[in-house]
CSV table of C-alpha atoms and ligand atoms in Angstrom, one decimal:
chain,number,residue,atom,x,y,z
A,1,MET,CA,2.2,-1.1,-21.0
A,2,ARG,CA,0.3,2.8,-19.8
A,3,VAL,CA,-1.1,1.6,-23.8
A,4,PRO,CA,-3.4,-0.8,-22.4
A,5,CYS,CA,-3.5,0.3,-19.5
A,6,ARG,CA,-5.3,3.9,-21.5
A,7,ILE,CA,-6.9,1.8,-22.7
A,8,VAL,CA,-8.9,-0.1,-20.1
A,9,ALA,CA,-9.4,3.2,-18.1
A,10,GLU,CA,-10.8,4.9,-20.9
A,11,VAL,CA,-13.5,2.4,-21.6
A,12,LEU,CA,-14.0,2.2,-17.2
A,13,LEU,CA,-14.8,6.1,-17.6
A,14,LYS,CA,-17.4,5.8,-20.8
A,15,LEU,CA,-19.0,2.2,-19.3
A,16,LYS,CA,-19.5,4.6,-15.6
A,17,GLU,CA,-21.1,7.3,-17.5
A,18,GLU,CA,-23.2,4.5,-18.3
A,19,ILE,CA,-24.5,2.3,-16.2
A,20,LYS,CA,-28.0,4.0,-15.2
A,21,PRO,CA,-31.7,1.5,-14.0
A,22,GLY,CA,-33.0,-0.3,-17.2
A,23,VAL,CA,-29.1,0.0,-19.2
A,24,THR,CA,-28.3,-4.2,-19.6
A,25,THR,CA,-24.9,-5.8,-19.1
A,26,LEU,CA,-24.6,-7.0,-22.2
A,27,TYR,CA,-24.9,-3.1,-23.7
A,28,LEU,CA,-22.6,-2.0,-21.6
A,29,ASP,CA,-20.3,-5.4,-22.5
A,30,ALA,CA,-21.3,-4.3,-26.3
A,31,MET,CA,-19.6,-1.1,-25.4
A,32,ALA,CA,-16.3,-1.5,-24.1
A,33,GLU,CA,-15.1,-4.0,-27.5
A,34,ARG,CA,-16.4,-1.9,-29.4
A,35,LEU,CA,-13.8,0.9,-27.9
A,36,THR,CA,-11.4,-1.5,-27.4
A,37,ARG,CA,-11.2,-2.0,-30.7
A,38,LYS,CA,-11.3,1.4,-31.9
A,39,HIS,CA,-8.7,1.9,-30.3
A,40,LYS,CA,-7.0,-1.2,-32.0
A,41,ALA,CA,-6.3,-3.2,-29.0
A,42,VAL,CA,-7.5,-6.9,-27.9
A,43,PRO,CA,-10.4,-7.5,-25.4
A,44,ALA,CA,-7.9,-9.9,-22.6
A,45,PHE,CA,-10.3,-11.7,-21.0
A,46,LYS,CA,-12.6,-12.8,-24.8
A,47,GLY,CA,-11.5,-16.5,-24.8
A,48,TYR,CA,-8.9,-16.9,-21.6
A,49,SER,CA,-10.0,-20.2,-20.0
A,50,GLY,CA,-13.3,-19.9,-22.6
A,51,TYR,CA,-14.8,-16.6,-20.7
A,52,PRO,CA,-16.6,-15.6,-24.0
A,53,PHE,CA,-17.4,-11.8,-22.7
A,54,SER,CA,-15.3,-9.2,-22.9
A,55,LEU,CA,-16.2,-7.8,-19.5
A,56,CYS,CA,-17.2,-9.2,-16.2
A,57,CYS,CA,-19.5,-7.2,-14.4
A,58,SER,CA,-20.9,-8.8,-11.0
A,59,VAL,CA,-24.1,-6.9,-9.7
A,60,ASN,CA,-25.0,-7.1,-6.5
A,61,GLU,CA,-23.9,-10.7,-3.9
A,62,GLN,CA,-22.3,-11.2,-7.1
A,63,VAL,CA,-18.3,-10.5,-6.7
A,64,VAL,CA,-16.3,-11.4,-10.1
A,65,HIS,CA,-16.3,-13.0,-13.6
A,66,GLY,CA,-20.1,-12.3,-13.4
A,67,MET,CA,-21.2,-12.7,-17.2
A,68,PRO,CA,-22.6,-9.8,-18.8
A,69,ASN,CA,-26.6,-10.8,-19.6
A,70,ASN,CA,-30.1,-8.6,-20.2
A,71,ALA,CA,-31.0,-8.5,-17.5
A,72,PRO,CA,-31.6,-4.0,-17.3
A,73,LEU,CA,-30.2,-2.9,-13.6
A,74,ILE,CA,-32.0,-2.0,-10.6
A,75,ALA,CA,-32.2,1.4,-9.2
A,76,GLY,CA,-29.8,0.1,-6.2
A,77,ASP,CA,-28.1,-2.6,-7.0
A,78,ILE,CA,-24.6,-1.9,-7.3
A,79,ILE,CA,-22.1,-3.4,-9.9
A,80,SER,CA,-18.7,-4.3,-10.5
A,81,ILE,CA,-16.9,-3.8,-14.0
A,82,ASP,CA,-14.0,-5.4,-14.5
A,83,PHE,CA,-12.0,-5.5,-17.9
A,84,GLY,CA,-8.5,-6.1,-19.7
A,85,ALA,CA,-7.4,-5.1,-22.9
A,86,VAL,CA,-3.9,-6.5,-24.7
A,87,PHE,CA,-1.6,-3.8,-26.8
A,88,ASP,CA,1.0,-4.8,-28.6
A,89,GLY,CA,1.3,-8.0,-26.4
A,90,PHE,CA,1.7,-6.2,-23.3
A,91,TYR,CA,-1.9,-6.1,-20.6
A,92,GLY,CA,-4.4,-4.0,-19.0
A,93,ASP,CA,-6.2,-5.1,-16.1
A,94,ALA,CA,-8.8,-2.3,-13.7
A,95,ALA,CA,-11.7,-3.0,-12.2
A,96,ILE,CA,-14.2,0.0,-10.4
A,97,THR,CA,-17.4,-1.0,-8.9
A,98,VAL,CA,-20.8,1.9,-9.2
A,99,PRO,CA,-23.8,2.6,-7.9
A,100,VAL,CA,-26.9,2.1,-9.9
A,101,GLY,CA,-29.2,5.4,-9.3
A,102,ASN,CA,-30.0,6.0,-5.2
A,103,VAL,CA,-28.2,2.5,-3.2
A,104,SER,CA,-28.7,1.9,0.4
A,105,GLN,CA,-26.1,3.7,2.9
A,106,ALA,CA,-24.4,0.3,3.4
A,107,ALA,CA,-23.6,-0.4,-0.3
A,108,ASP,CA,-21.9,3.0,-0.9
A,109,LYS,CA,-20.4,2.6,2.7
A,110,LEU,CA,-19.2,-0.7,1.4
A,111,ILE,CA,-18.1,0.5,-2.6
A,112,ARG,CA,-16.3,3.5,-0.5
A,113,VAL,CA,-14.2,1.2,2.1
A,114,THR,CA,-13.3,-1.5,-1.3
A,115,GLU,CA,-12.0,2.1,-2.9
A,116,GLU,CA,-10.0,3.4,0.1
A,117,SER,CA,-8.4,0.4,0.6
A,118,LEU,CA,-6.9,-0.1,-2.5
A,119,TYR,CA,-5.4,3.5,-2.9
A,120,LYS,CA,-4.3,2.6,1.0
A,121,ALA,CA,-2.7,-0.7,-0.9
A,122,ILE,CA,-1.4,1.1,-4.3
A,123,GLU,CA,0.4,3.3,-1.5
A,124,LYS,CA,2.0,0.6,0.2
A,125,ALA,CA,3.6,-1.2,-3.2
A,126,THR,CA,7.2,1.3,-3.5
A,127,THR,CA,10.6,-0.4,-3.5
A,128,GLU,CA,10.9,-0.1,0.8
A,129,ASN,CA,7.7,-2.6,1.3
A,130,ARG,CA,7.2,-6.6,0.7
A,131,LEU,CA,5.0,-8.1,-1.3
A,132,PHE,CA,2.0,-8.5,1.9
A,133,ASP,CA,2.5,-5.2,3.2
A,134,ILE,CA,0.1,-5.0,0.4
A,135,SER,CA,-2.4,-7.6,1.6
A,136,ASN,CA,-2.0,-6.4,5.3
A,137,VAL,CA,-3.6,-2.7,4.6
A,138,VAL,CA,-6.9,-4.2,2.7
A,139,GLN,CA,-7.1,-6.7,5.4
A,140,VAL,CA,-7.2,-3.7,7.9
A,141,HIS,CA,-9.0,-1.2,6.6
A,142,ALA,CA,-11.6,-3.6,5.9
A,143,GLU,CA,-12.6,-5.6,8.6
A,144,SER,CA,-11.8,-2.8,10.7
A,145,ASN,CA,-14.5,-0.9,8.8
A,146,GLY,CA,-16.8,-4.2,9.3
A,147,PHE,CA,-16.3,-5.8,6.2
A,148,SER,CA,-14.5,-9.0,5.1
A,149,VAL,CA,-12.0,-9.8,2.2
A,150,VAL,CA,-12.6,-12.8,-0.2
A,151,ARG,CA,-10.1,-15.4,0.1
A,152,ASP,CA,-10.5,-17.8,-3.3
A,153,PHE,CA,-9.2,-14.2,-5.6
A,154,VAL,CA,-6.3,-12.4,-5.8
A,155,GLY,CA,-4.8,-10.1,-7.8
A,156,HIS,CA,-1.5,-10.5,-9.7
A,157,GLY,CA,1.6,-9.7,-11.8
A,158,ILE,CA,0.8,-8.0,-15.6
A,159,GLY,CA,2.9,-8.4,-18.1
A,160,HIS,CA,3.3,-10.2,-21.6
A,161,ASN,CA,0.0,-12.5,-19.7
A,162,LEU,CA,-2.8,-11.4,-17.5
A,163,HIS,CA,-2.2,-12.8,-14.8
A,164,GLU,CA,1.5,-13.6,-13.9
A,165,SER,CA,3.1,-14.4,-10.3
A,166,PRO,CA,3.2,-13.1,-7.1
A,167,GLN,CA,-0.4,-13.7,-6.5
A,168,VAL,CA,-0.9,-10.6,-4.4
A,169,PRO,CA,-3.7,-12.1,-1.9
A,170,ASN,CA,-6.1,-9.2,-0.1
A,171,PHE,CA,-4.9,-10.5,3.2
A,172,GLY,CA,-1.1,-11.5,5.2
A,173,ARG,CA,0.4,-10.0,7.3
A,174,ALA,CA,3.4,-7.0,7.1
A,175,LYS,CA,6.7,-7.0,6.2
A,176,GLN,CA,6.4,-10.8,4.8
A,177,GLY,CA,6.5,-11.9,1.2
A,178,ILE,CA,9.0,-10.8,-1.5
A,179,ARG,CA,11.3,-7.2,-1.5
A,180,LEU,CA,8.6,-5.5,-3.9
A,181,LYS,CA,10.4,-4.1,-7.0
A,182,ALA,CA,11.0,-1.5,-9.0
A,183,GLY,CA,9.7,-3.0,-12.9
A,184,MET,CA,7.0,-5.1,-11.3
A,185,VAL,CA,4.0,-4.3,-12.0
A,186,LEU,CA,1.6,-5.4,-10.5
A,187,ALA,CA,-2.9,-5.8,-10.9
A,188,ILE,CA,-4.0,-5.1,-6.9
A,189,GLU,CA,-7.7,-6.0,-6.4
A,190,PRO,CA,-9.0,-6.1,-3.4
A,191,MET,CA,-12.7,-7.4,-3.3
A,192,ILE,CA,-14.3,-6.9,-0.1
A,193,ASN,CA,-18.0,-8.9,1.5
A,194,GLU,CA,-20.0,-6.4,3.6
A,195,LYS,CA,-21.1,-9.8,5.0
A,196,GLY,CA,-18.8,-12.6,5.5
A,197,PRO,CA,-15.7,-14.4,3.3
A,198,ALA,CA,-16.7,-17.5,1.4
A,199,VAL,CA,-17.8,-17.5,-2.0
A,200,LYS,CA,-19.4,-20.2,-4.4
A,201,ILE,CA,-19.3,-20.5,-7.9
A,202,LEU,CA,-22.8,-20.7,-9.8
A,203,GLU,CA,-23.6,-23.7,-12.6
A,204,ASP,CA,-22.6,-21.2,-15.3
A,205,GLY,CA,-19.1,-21.9,-14.0
A,206,TRP,CA,-17.6,-19.1,-13.3
A,207,THR,CA,-19.9,-16.8,-11.7
A,208,ALA,CA,-18.2,-16.3,-8.1
A,209,THR,CA,-21.3,-15.3,-5.1
A,210,THR,CA,-20.6,-14.6,-1.2
A,211,ILE,CA,-22.9,-17.9,-0.2
A,212,ASP,CA,-24.7,-15.4,2.3
A,213,GLY,CA,-26.6,-13.1,-0.1
A,214,GLY,CA,-24.1,-10.1,1.6
A,215,LEU,CA,-23.1,-7.6,-1.3
A,216,SER,CA,-19.1,-7.8,-2.4
A,217,ALA,CA,-17.6,-5.1,-4.4
A,218,HIS,CA,-14.3,-4.9,-6.3
A,219,PHE,CA,-11.5,-2.4,-7.3
A,220,GLU,CA,-8.4,-3.2,-10.1
A,221,HIS,CA,-5.7,-1.2,-11.1
A,222,THR,CA,-2.9,-1.6,-12.7
A,223,VAL,CA,0.1,-0.7,-10.8
A,224,ALA,CA,3.9,-0.4,-11.7
A,225,ILE,CA,6.7,0.3,-8.5
A,226,THR,CA,9.2,2.1,-9.7
A,227,GLU,CA,12.1,4.4,-7.9
A,228,ASN,CA,9.8,6.9,-7.2
A,229,GLY,CA,6.9,5.0,-5.7
A,230,PRO,CA,4.0,3.5,-7.1
A,231,ASP,CA,3.0,4.6,-10.7
A,232,ILE,CA,-1.2,3.8,-11.3
A,233,LEU,CA,-1.2,3.1,-15.1
A,234,SER,CA,-4.8,2.3,-15.3
A,235,MET,CA,-5.5,5.3,-14.7
A,236,LEU,CA,-6.6,8.5,-16.9
B,1,LIG,CO1,-7.2,-8.7,-11.9
């Protein structure tokens, strides 16, 4: 799984460098697919449940599963890019949220707190802990900063399939849930909203947005649990 995860990390890093005002999300999608195929890997999302693109691009109030389009990014936007790859039957999955040019203080804080909540969650991915220790630390960090946790989407086990058990919610009670064991691999993915937690799906059948128009941020890593602690596979 290190191979597909490293490819995902490299692709996201290259896409991040391209994100600036004027760039379209369709351009980012094409770039993600080209870079992935160069590594002899296959984009994981394309064709998954009929999803038509390689990349998910969720701008501003879009939470997840936004579809690439022709609209240029604008300074002040925030964009979440979520990408998966398959290599030799194994999956990798990761996401980042990136500011487009200068963004508001609120947007900046949302991005920072969401990324912090991911790394706090990853620290909990050890054999001493239970699953909802991960969930709880995300919820506590987000809510103590005045934000809310999306409940309609969750992280997941990952391996021979993109989505495996267990589900990894971003809210829950510490010391509850299954015991974490060495060898488990989880895609941990906090989705944090500036205002309320509620989301709706647009008519395209995919794009999830906040119902109140508040901003949303998303960070994800594929993380292996080992006897020596968490191993972030999707980090270069
Ligand atoms: Co995922």
